PDB file of C-alpha atoms in Angstrom:
ATOM      1  CA  UNK B1079       0.128   0.317  -0.145  1.00 51.00           C
ATOM      2  CA  UNK B1080       1.318   3.237  -0.737  1.00 87.00           C
ATOM      3  CA  UNK B1081      -0.792   5.328   1.573  1.00 95.00           C
ATOM      4  CA  UNK B1082       1.301   7.533   3.993  1.00 98.00           C
ATOM      5  CA  UNK B1083       0.109   9.149   7.096  1.00 98.00           C
ATOM      6  CA  UNK B1084       1.341  12.901   8.347  1.00 98.00           C
ATOM      7  CA  UNK B1085       0.420  14.121  12.085  1.00 98.00           C
ATOM      8  CA  UNK B1086      -1.627  17.073  12.243  1.00 98.00           C
ATOM      9  CA  UNK B1087      -1.415  20.183  14.629  1.00 96.00           C
ATOM     10  CA  UNK B1088       1.997  19.593  16.744  1.00 96.00           C
ATOM     11  CA  UNK B1089       2.100  23.078  17.578  1.00 98.00           C
ATOM     12  CA  UNK B1090      -1.138  23.252  19.316  1.00 97.00           C
ATOM     13  CA  UNK B1091      -1.803  22.180  23.458  1.00 97.00           C
ATOM     14  CA  UNK B1092       0.978  19.984  24.612  1.00 97.00           C
ATOM     15  CA  UNK B1093       2.779  20.759  21.177  1.00 97.00           C
ATOM     16  CA  UNK B1094       3.073  24.572  22.155  1.00 97.00           C
ATOM     17  CA  UNK B1095       5.992  24.685  24.033  1.00 97.00           C
ATOM     18  CA  UNK B1096       9.994  24.010  23.134  1.00 97.00           C
ATOM     19  CA  UNK B1097       9.881  20.466  24.961  1.00 97.00           C
ATOM     20  CA  UNK B1098       6.823  19.027  23.791  1.00 98.00           C
ATOM     21  CA  UNK B1099       6.988  20.661  20.273  1.00 98.00           C
ATOM     22  CA  UNK B1100      10.607  19.014  19.586  1.00 98.00           C
ATOM     23  CA  UNK B1101       9.379  16.095  21.349  1.00 98.00           C
ATOM     24  CA  UNK B1102       6.228  14.996  19.464  1.00 98.00           C
ATOM     25  CA  UNK B1103       7.712  15.966  16.139  1.00 98.00           C
ATOM     26  CA  UNK B1104      11.495  13.421  16.854  1.00 98.00           C
ATOM     27  CA  UNK B1105       8.794  10.939  17.505  1.00 98.00           C
ATOM     28  CA  UNK B1106       6.794  11.123  14.801  1.00 98.00           C
ATOM     29  CA  UNK B1107      10.074  11.011  12.662  1.00 98.00           C
ATOM     30  CA  UNK B1108      11.142   8.317  14.356  1.00 98.00           C
ATOM     31  CA  UNK B1109       7.723   6.153  13.995  1.00 98.00           C
ATOM     32  CA  UNK B1110       7.701   6.713  10.227  1.00 98.00           C
ATOM     33  CA  UNK B1111       4.790   9.527   9.595  1.00 98.00           C
ATOM     34  CA  UNK B1112       5.902  11.293   6.618  1.00 98.00           C
ATOM     35  CA  UNK B1113       5.152  14.638   7.388  1.00 98.00           C
ATOM     36  CA  UNK B1114       3.755  17.238  10.303  1.00 98.00           C
ATOM     37  CA  UNK B1115       0.918  19.961   9.622  1.00 98.00           C
ATOM     38  CA  UNK B1116       0.837  23.318  11.678  1.00 98.00           C
ATOM     39  CA  UNK B1117      -2.346  24.273  12.454  1.00 98.00           C
ATOM     40  CA  UNK B1118      -3.213  28.111  11.575  1.00 98.00           C
ATOM     41  CA  UNK B1119      -4.769  30.754  13.657  1.00 97.00           C
ATOM     42  CA  UNK B1120      -3.596  34.377  14.357  1.00 98.00           C
ATOM     43  CA  UNK B1121      -5.951  35.195  16.465  1.00 98.00           C
ATOM     44  CA  UNK B1122      -9.556  33.809  17.848  1.00 97.00           C
ATOM     45  CA  UNK B1123     -12.530  35.091  18.557  1.00 97.00           C
ATOM     46  CA  UNK B1124     -13.374  36.412  22.526  1.00 98.00           C
ATOM     47  CA  UNK B1125     -15.993  34.932  23.442  1.00 97.00           C
ATOM     48  CA  UNK B1126     -15.813  31.969  21.233  1.00 96.00           C
ATOM     49  CA  UNK B1127     -18.409  31.883  18.191  1.00 94.00           C
ATOM     50  CA  UNK B1128     -19.257  29.502  15.648  1.00 93.00           C
ATOM     51  CA  UNK B1129     -17.320  27.814  13.725  1.00 95.00           C
ATOM     52  CA  UNK B1130     -14.659  29.121  15.537  1.00 96.00           C
ATOM     53  CA  UNK B1131     -12.639  25.439  15.938  1.00 94.00           C
ATOM     54  CA  UNK B1132     -10.606  26.509  19.331  1.00 96.00           C
ATOM     55  CA  UNK B1133     -11.926  28.523  22.574  1.00 97.00           C
ATOM     56  CA  UNK B1134      -9.992  31.927  22.687  1.00 97.00           C
ATOM     57  CA  UNK B1135      -7.067  30.613  25.515  1.00 97.00           C
ATOM     58  CA  UNK B1136      -5.981  27.561  23.309  1.00 97.00           C
ATOM     59  CA  UNK B1137      -2.349  27.514  23.132  1.00 98.00           C
ATOM     60  CA  UNK B1138      -1.324  27.535  19.621  1.00 98.00           C
ATOM     61  CA  UNK B1139       2.513  28.510  18.298  1.00 98.00           C
ATOM     62  CA  UNK B1140       2.393  30.506  14.790  1.00 98.00           C
ATOM     63  CA  UNK B1141       2.593  27.758  11.809  1.00 98.00           C
ATOM     64  CA  UNK B1142       5.803  28.967  10.318  1.00 98.00           C
ATOM     65  CA  UNK B1143       7.650  29.734  13.491  1.00 98.00           C
ATOM     66  CA  UNK B1144       6.766  26.202  14.854  1.00 98.00           C
ATOM     67  CA  UNK B1145       8.129  24.722  11.260  1.00 98.00           C
ATOM     68  CA  UNK B1146      11.578  26.660  11.939  1.00 98.00           C
ATOM     69  CA  UNK B1147      11.922  25.450  15.298  1.00 98.00           C
ATOM     70  CA  UNK B1148      10.733  21.148  13.987  1.00 98.00           C
ATOM     71  CA  UNK B1149      13.457  21.497  11.255  1.00 98.00           C
ATOM     72  CA  UNK B1150      16.133  21.964  13.937  1.00 98.00           C
ATOM     73  CA  UNK B1151      14.629  18.837  15.849  1.00 98.00           C
ATOM     74  CA  UNK B1152      13.997  16.618  12.819  1.00 98.00           C
ATOM     75  CA  UNK B1153      16.111  14.842   9.892  1.00 98.00           C
ATOM     76  CA  UNK B1154      13.883  13.721   7.260  1.00 98.00           C
ATOM     77  CA  UNK B1155      10.248  14.169   7.682  1.00 98.00           C
ATOM     78  CA  UNK B1156       8.207  16.525   5.558  1.00 98.00           C
ATOM     79  CA  UNK B1157       7.542  19.712   7.169  1.00 98.00           C
ATOM     80  CA  UNK B1158       4.030  21.663   6.105  1.00 98.00           C
ATOM     81  CA  UNK B1159       1.767  24.571   6.895  1.00 98.00           C
ATOM     82  CA  UNK B1160      -1.416  22.486   7.152  1.00 97.00           C
ATOM     83  CA  UNK B1161      -3.151  25.020   6.503  1.00 97.00           C
ATOM     84  CA  UNK B1162      -1.943  28.634   6.492  1.00 98.00           C
ATOM     85  CA  UNK B1163      -4.826  30.877   6.379  1.00 98.00           C
ATOM     86  CA  UNK B1164      -3.234  32.713   3.421  1.00 98.00           C
ATOM     87  CA  UNK B1165      -5.774  35.664   2.694  1.00 98.00           C
ATOM     88  CA  UNK B1166      -4.773  36.943   6.222  1.00 97.00           C
ATOM     89  CA  UNK B1167      -1.067  36.860   5.053  1.00 98.00           C
ATOM     90  CA  UNK B1168       1.210  39.123   3.340  1.00 98.00           C
ATOM     91  CA  UNK B1169       2.513  37.265   0.589  1.00 98.00           C
ATOM     92  CA  UNK B1170       5.729  38.369   0.093  1.00 98.00           C
ATOM     93  CA  UNK B1171       6.797  38.254   3.722  1.00 98.00           C
ATOM     94  CA  UNK B1172       5.057  34.901   3.947  1.00 98.00           C
ATOM     95  CA  UNK B1173       6.892  33.896   0.991  1.00 98.00           C
ATOM     96  CA  UNK B1174      10.228  35.248   2.573  1.00 98.00           C
ATOM     97  CA  UNK B1175       9.371  33.430   6.380  1.00 98.00           C
ATOM     98  CA  UNK B1176       8.940  29.890   4.306  1.00 98.00           C
ATOM     99  CA  UNK B1177      11.804  29.914   1.718  1.00 98.00           C
ATOM    100  CA  UNK B1178      14.184  30.229   4.766  1.00 98.00           C
ATOM    101  CA  UNK B1179      11.913  27.405   6.511  1.00 98.00           C
ATOM    102  CA  UNK B1180      12.568  25.109   3.198  1.00 98.00           C
ATOM    103  CA  UNK B1181      16.347  26.278   3.530  1.00 98.00           C
ATOM    104  CA  UNK B1182      17.099  25.456   6.995  1.00 98.00           C
ATOM    105  CA  UNK B1183      15.389  22.664   6.504  1.00 98.00           C
ATOM    106  CA  UNK B1184      17.139  21.086   3.702  1.00 98.00           C
ATOM    107  CA  UNK B1185      14.069  21.023   1.071  1.00 98.00           C
ATOM    108  CA  UNK B1186      11.486  19.911   3.159  1.00 98.00           C
ATOM    109  CA  UNK B1187       9.019  22.539   3.243  1.00 98.00           C
ATOM    110  CA  UNK B1188       5.154  21.591   1.686  1.00 98.00           C
ATOM    111  CA  UNK B1189       2.662  24.899   1.874  1.00 98.00           C
ATOM    112  CA  UNK B1190      -0.624  23.714   2.341  1.00 98.00           C
ATOM    113  CA  UNK B1191      -2.935  27.076   2.356  1.00 98.00           C
ATOM    114  CA  UNK B1192      -6.436  27.640   2.669  1.00 98.00           C
ATOM    115  CA  UNK B1193      -8.714  30.503   1.981  1.00 98.00           C
ATOM    116  CA  UNK B1194     -10.293  31.049   5.893  1.00 97.00           C
ATOM    117  CA  UNK B1195     -13.848  30.764   7.121  1.00 96.00           C
ATOM    118  CA  UNK B1196     -13.662  32.568   9.796  1.00 97.00           C
ATOM    119  CA  UNK B1197     -14.521  35.731  10.152  1.00 97.00           C
ATOM    120  CA  UNK B1198     -13.952  37.610  12.794  1.00 97.00           C
ATOM    121  CA  UNK B1199     -10.247  36.636  12.368  1.00 97.00           C
ATOM    122  CA  UNK B1200     -10.236  37.588   8.919  1.00 97.00           C
ATOM    123  CA  UNK B1201     -11.398  41.091   9.798  1.00 97.00           C
ATOM    124  CA  UNK B1202      -9.340  41.832  12.641  1.00 97.00           C
ATOM    125  CA  UNK B1203      -6.347  41.201  10.079  1.00 97.00           C
ATOM    126  CA  UNK B1204      -7.511  43.533   7.847  1.00 96.00           C
ATOM    127  CA  UNK B1205      -8.832  41.118   5.214  1.00 96.00           C
ATOM    128  CA  UNK B1206     -12.486  41.223   4.071  1.00 96.00           C
ATOM    129  CA  UNK B1207     -14.397  37.705   4.417  1.00 95.00           C
ATOM    130  CA  UNK B1208     -15.598  38.172   0.612  1.00 96.00           C
ATOM    131  CA  UNK B1209     -13.606  37.491  -2.667  1.00 96.00           C
ATOM    132  CA  UNK B1210     -10.834  35.478  -0.088  1.00 97.00           C
ATOM    133  CA  UNK B1211     -11.015  32.459  -2.845  1.00 97.00           C
ATOM    134  CA  UNK B1212      -9.357  35.319  -5.566  1.00 97.00           C
ATOM    135  CA  UNK B1213      -7.164  36.719  -3.176  1.00 98.00           C
ATOM    136  CA  UNK B1214      -5.766  33.215  -2.272  1.00 98.00           C
ATOM    137  CA  UNK B1215      -5.150  32.260  -5.995  1.00 98.00           C
ATOM    138  CA  UNK B1216      -3.893  35.457  -6.584  1.00 98.00           C
ATOM    139  CA  UNK B1217      -1.454  35.173  -3.381  1.00 98.00           C
ATOM    140  CA  UNK B1218      -0.072  31.729  -4.448  1.00 98.00           C
ATOM    141  CA  UNK B1219       0.722  33.100  -8.016  1.00 98.00           C
ATOM    142  CA  UNK B1220       2.408  35.577  -6.332  1.00 98.00           C
ATOM    143  CA  UNK B1221       4.480  33.823  -3.952  1.00 98.00           C
ATOM    144  CA  UNK B1222       5.441  31.265  -6.770  1.00 98.00           C
ATOM    145  CA  UNK B1223       6.890  34.205  -9.086  1.00 98.00           C
ATOM    146  CA  UNK B1224       9.073  35.290  -6.052  1.00 98.00           C
ATOM    147  CA  UNK B1225      10.347  31.986  -5.624  1.00 98.00           C
ATOM    148  CA  UNK B1226      10.486  30.336  -9.168  1.00 98.00           C
ATOM    149  CA  UNK B1227      10.862  33.604 -11.331  1.00 98.00           C
ATOM    150  CA  UNK B1228      14.092  34.607 -12.990  1.00 97.00           C
ATOM    151  CA  UNK B1229      13.298  38.457 -12.320  1.00 97.00           C
ATOM    152  CA  UNK B1230      10.292  38.077 -10.067  1.00 98.00           C
ATOM    153  CA  UNK B1231       7.242  40.734 -11.110  1.00 98.00           C
ATOM    154  CA  UNK B1232       3.910  39.946 -10.402  1.00 98.00           C
ATOM    155  CA  UNK B1233       0.546  42.656 -10.981  1.00 98.00           C
ATOM    156  CA  UNK B1234      -2.603  41.878  -9.587  1.00 98.00           C
ATOM    157  CA  UNK B1235      -5.826  43.246  -7.877  1.00 97.00           C
ATOM    158  CA  UNK B1236      -4.738  42.651  -4.236  1.00 97.00           C
ATOM    159  CA  UNK B1237      -0.651  42.535  -4.503  1.00 98.00           C
ATOM    160  CA  UNK B1238       1.695  43.981  -7.054  1.00 98.00           C
ATOM    161  CA  UNK B1239       5.520  44.165  -7.306  1.00 98.00           C
ATOM    162  CA  UNK B1240       8.317  44.927  -9.288  1.00 98.00           C
ATOM    163  CA  UNK B1241      11.906  45.217  -9.358  1.00 98.00           C
ATOM    164  CA  UNK B1242      12.983  43.313  -6.357  1.00 98.00           C
ATOM    165  CA  UNK B1243      13.886  39.536  -5.116  1.00 98.00           C
ATOM    166  CA  UNK B1244      14.645  37.760  -2.580  1.00 98.00           C
ATOM    167  CA  UNK B1245      17.350  35.259  -1.877  1.00 98.00           C
ATOM    168  CA  UNK B1246      17.981  32.541  -0.614  1.00 98.00           C
ATOM    169  CA  UNK B1247      15.044  30.565  -2.996  1.00 98.00           C
ATOM    170  CA  UNK B1248      13.586  27.600  -1.908  1.00 98.00           C
ATOM    171  CA  UNK B1249      16.097  24.333  -1.964  1.00 97.00           C
ATOM    172  CA  UNK B1250      13.504  22.879  -4.373  1.00 97.00           C
ATOM    173  CA  UNK B1251      10.435  23.561  -6.078  1.00 98.00           C
ATOM    174  CA  UNK B1252       7.775  23.728  -3.051  1.00 98.00           C
ATOM    175  CA  UNK B1253       4.459  21.766  -3.540  1.00 98.00           C
ATOM    176  CA  UNK B1254       1.581  23.480  -2.760  1.00 98.00           C
ATOM    177  CA  UNK B1255      -1.723  21.718  -0.982  1.00 98.00           C
ATOM    178  CA  UNK B1256      -4.599  23.316  -1.529  1.00 98.00           C
ATOM    179  CA  UNK B1257      -7.659  22.764   1.402  1.00 98.00           C
ATOM    180  CA  UNK B1258     -11.381  23.511   1.261  1.00 97.00           C
ATOM    181  CA  UNK B1259     -14.221  21.917   0.632  1.00 97.00           C
ATOM    182  CA  UNK B1260     -16.239  23.793  -2.213  1.00 97.00           C
ATOM    183  CA  UNK B1261     -16.076  23.688  -6.154  1.00 97.00           C
ATOM    184  CA  UNK B1262     -14.345  26.852  -6.101  1.00 97.00           C
ATOM    185  CA  UNK B1263     -11.529  25.218  -3.780  1.00 98.00           C
ATOM    186  CA  UNK B1264     -11.229  21.860  -5.877  1.00 98.00           C
ATOM    187  CA  UNK B1265     -11.213  24.363  -8.816  1.00 98.00           C
ATOM    188  CA  UNK B1266      -8.050  26.380  -7.282  1.00 98.00           C
ATOM    189  CA  UNK B1267      -6.382  23.036  -6.556  1.00 98.00           C
ATOM    190  CA  UNK B1268      -6.688  21.723 -10.049  1.00 98.00           C
ATOM    191  CA  UNK B1269      -5.133  25.141 -11.243  1.00 98.00           C
ATOM    192  CA  UNK B1270      -2.460  25.897  -8.590  1.00 98.00           C
ATOM    193  CA  UNK B1271      -1.887  23.421  -6.508  1.00 98.00           C
ATOM    194  CA  UNK B1272       0.170  20.103  -6.899  1.00 98.00           C
ATOM    195  CA  UNK B1273      -2.683  18.470  -3.886  1.00 98.00           C
ATOM    196  CA  UNK B1274      -5.733  18.715  -2.104  1.00 98.00           C
ATOM    197  CA  UNK B1275      -6.484  18.376   1.658  1.00 98.00           C
ATOM    198  CA  UNK B1276     -10.004  17.515   2.882  1.00 98.00           C
ATOM    199  CA  UNK B1277     -10.309  18.205   6.875  1.00 98.00           C
ATOM    200  CA  UNK B1278     -11.918  15.505   9.019  1.00 97.00           C
ATOM    201  CA  UNK B1279     -13.993  13.361   6.901  1.00 98.00           C
ATOM    202  CA  UNK B1280     -16.050  10.164   7.122  1.00 97.00           C
ATOM    203  CA  UNK B1281     -15.947   7.801   4.492  1.00 97.00           C
ATOM    204  CA  UNK B1282     -18.753   9.047   2.366  1.00 97.00           C
ATOM    205  CA  UNK B1283     -17.726  12.912   2.659  1.00 98.00           C
ATOM    206  CA  UNK B1284     -14.724  11.687   1.484  1.00 98.00           C
ATOM    207  CA  UNK B1285     -15.418  10.109  -1.649  1.00 98.00           C
ATOM    208  CA  UNK B1286     -17.946  12.716  -2.365  1.00 98.00           C
ATOM    209  CA  UNK B1287     -14.986  14.905  -2.345  1.00 98.00           C
ATOM    210  CA  UNK B1288     -12.344  13.433  -4.068  1.00 98.00           C
ATOM    211  CA  UNK B1289     -14.501  13.017  -6.725  1.00 98.00           C
ATOM    212  CA  UNK B1290     -15.214  16.248  -7.289  1.00 98.00           C
ATOM    213  CA  UNK B1291     -11.743  16.904  -7.036  1.00 98.00           C
ATOM    214  CA  UNK B1292     -10.384  14.098  -9.487  1.00 98.00           C
ATOM    215  CA  UNK B1293     -13.024  15.793 -12.177  1.00 98.00           C
ATOM    216  CA  UNK B1294     -11.943  19.509 -11.530  1.00 98.00           C
ATOM    217  CA  UNK B1295      -8.147  17.973 -12.120  1.00 98.00           C
ATOM    218  CA  UNK B1296      -9.204  16.192 -14.894  1.00 98.00           C
ATOM    219  CA  UNK B1297     -10.692  19.282 -16.905  1.00 98.00           C
ATOM    220  CA  UNK B1298      -7.553  21.083 -15.967  1.00 97.00           C
ATOM    221  CA  UNK B1299      -5.522  17.831 -17.441  1.00 98.00           C
ATOM    222  CA  UNK B1300      -3.627  17.487 -13.960  1.00 97.00           C
ATOM    223  CA  UNK B1301      -3.802  15.094 -11.022  1.00 96.00           C
ATOM    224  CA  UNK B1302      -3.139  16.389  -7.725  1.00 98.00           C
ATOM    225  CA  UNK B1303      -1.750  14.309  -4.486  1.00 98.00           C
ATOM    226  CA  UNK B1304      -5.098  13.365  -2.038  1.00 98.00           C
ATOM    227  CA  UNK B1305      -4.510  14.094   1.762  1.00 98.00           C
ATOM    228  CA  UNK B1306      -7.067  13.499   4.142  1.00 98.00           C
ATOM    229  CA  UNK B1307      -7.622  14.262   7.964  1.00 98.00           C
ATOM    230  CA  UNK B1308     -10.132  10.967   8.717  1.00 98.00           C
ATOM    231  CA  UNK B1309     -13.252  11.640  10.797  1.00 95.00           C
ATOM    232  CA  UNK B1310     -13.041   7.743  12.150  1.00 88.00           C
ATOM    233  CA  UNK B1311     -10.284   5.907  13.903  1.00 90.00           C
ATOM    234  CA  UNK B1312      -7.698   4.699  11.890  1.00 92.00           C
ATOM    235  CA  UNK B1313      -7.069   0.734  11.428  1.00 92.00           C
ATOM    236  CA  UNK B1314      -6.116  -1.173   8.831  1.00 93.00           C
ATOM    237  CA  UNK B1315      -9.719  -1.790   7.195  1.00 94.00           C
ATOM    238  CA  UNK B1316     -10.244   1.725   7.698  1.00 95.00           C
ATOM    239  CA  UNK B1317      -7.178   3.136   5.954  1.00 96.00           C
ATOM    240  CA  UNK B1318      -7.948   0.352   3.183  1.00 95.00           C
ATOM    241  CA  UNK B1319     -11.126   2.217   2.758  1.00 96.00           C
ATOM    242  CA  UNK B1320      -9.691   5.473   1.990  1.00 97.00           C
ATOM    243  CA  UNK B1321      -7.425   4.108   0.266  1.00 97.00           C
ATOM    244  CA  UNK B1322     -10.011   2.493  -2.037  1.00 97.00           C
ATOM    245  CA  UNK B1323     -11.450   6.034  -2.631  1.00 97.00           C
ATOM    246  CA  UNK B1324      -7.544   7.427  -3.979  1.00 97.00           C
ATOM    247  CA  UNK B1325      -6.509   8.728  -0.772  1.00 98.00           C
ATOM    248  CA  UNK B1326      -2.919   9.071  -0.952  1.00 98.00           C
ATOM    249  CA  UNK B1327      -1.825  10.745   2.551  1.00 98.00           C
ATOM    250  CA  UNK B1328      -4.078  10.177   5.644  1.00 98.00           C
ATOM    251  CA  UNK B1329      -3.097  13.129   8.354  1.00 98.00           C
ATOM    252  CA  UNK B1330      -4.244  11.701  11.604  1.00 98.00           C
ATOM    253  CA  UNK B1331      -5.635  15.136  14.117  1.00 97.00           C
ATOM    254  CA  UNK B1332      -5.461  14.859  18.072  1.00 95.00           C
ATOM    255  CA  UNK B1333      -8.199  15.735  20.079  1.00 93.00           C
ATOM    256  CA  UNK B1334      -7.755  19.538  21.626  1.00 93.00           C
ATOM    257  CA  UNK B1335      -6.151  19.589  25.209  1.00 94.00           C
ATOM    258  CA  UNK B1336      -4.179  16.197  25.350  1.00 95.00           C
ATOM    259  CA  UNK B1337      -1.413  16.118  27.980  1.00 97.00           C
ATOM    260  CA  UNK B1338       1.604  15.650  26.744  1.00 97.00           C
ATOM    261  CA  UNK B1339       1.348  11.577  27.561  1.00 97.00           C
ATOM    262  CA  UNK B1340      -1.651  11.246  26.366  1.00 97.00           C
ATOM    263  CA  UNK B1341      -0.472  13.126  23.249  1.00 97.00           C
ATOM    264  CA  UNK B1342       2.745  10.911  22.829  1.00 98.00           C
ATOM    265  CA  UNK B1343      -0.001   7.608  22.911  1.00 98.00           C
ATOM    266  CA  UNK B1344      -2.075   8.893  19.986  1.00 98.00           C
ATOM    267  CA  UNK B1345       1.108   9.583  18.478  1.00 98.00           C
ATOM    268  CA  UNK B1346       2.282   6.037  18.935  1.00 98.00           C
ATOM    269  CA  UNK B1347      -0.870   4.511  18.294  1.00 97.00           C
ATOM    270  CA  UNK B1348      -1.630   5.870  15.032  1.00 97.00           C
ATOM    271  CA  UNK B1349       1.784   5.307  13.712  1.00 97.00           C
ATOM    272  CA  UNK B1350       2.088   4.204   9.905  1.00 97.00           C
ATOM    273  CA  UNK B1351       3.976   0.942  11.292  1.00 95.00           C
ATOM    274  CA  UNK B1352       0.023   0.424  13.378  1.00 95.00           C
ATOM    275  CA  UNK B1353      -2.168   1.295  10.863  1.00 95.00           C
ATOM    276  CA  UNK B1354      -0.740   0.529   7.831  1.00 93.00           C
ATOM    277  CA  UNK B1355      -0.746  -3.401   7.726  1.00 77.00           C
TER     278      UNK B1355
END
């Protein structure tokens, strides 16, 4: 079976500190996880309002800073933003930060992006909820230009630059993974990304999402790597079921608030050697 297993949110709760984050990252690498995916919320609504996923006092380290720290404590595991809320980030600053992570990690960065959905967070950061999809697409193109073009320049509605450059560039072409469950998100993934990420999906929901993603990718003449955070516990039977749907990677996510010993047990229980049989 070619399925791989990644770990989501090592930068939260028991992982939101130097000992916890480094320890969980090293343990995941030792156990054969292929990737670590950092959660991203710059601010959270206080008091909590739907659809916020966390209480406002939930400890969550910055997604990009966490990857830089983890890069120094691992050697092989892929380091992914999972996923960064792209419209609320300055694309040139983010491009510099992520290129730095890629260089310091020896070329292990995966750039996971979403358009976002939490209106109070976006508003606090000066970004309207409306238009976040086109803004996301434009930012991806702008970041690619800065990373890959010999003479970077970009002119769009939301970002425009020329006569600038930024080095060092990433070590290799950084794969982009696009999250989102709408048809528009699937189209953006098919047009701009190397993969698609579905969040907390059961088998029936995953089947529908994967079918839509594949259709959009086929219409664009492309194929995408499919990653999913499953909504059911992992065991060999469930893993096979997701694999039969065409899922390439399962990214397991722990229940918020686990103490460190329980988080370590979760990482061990869901390790590739335990579930990929």
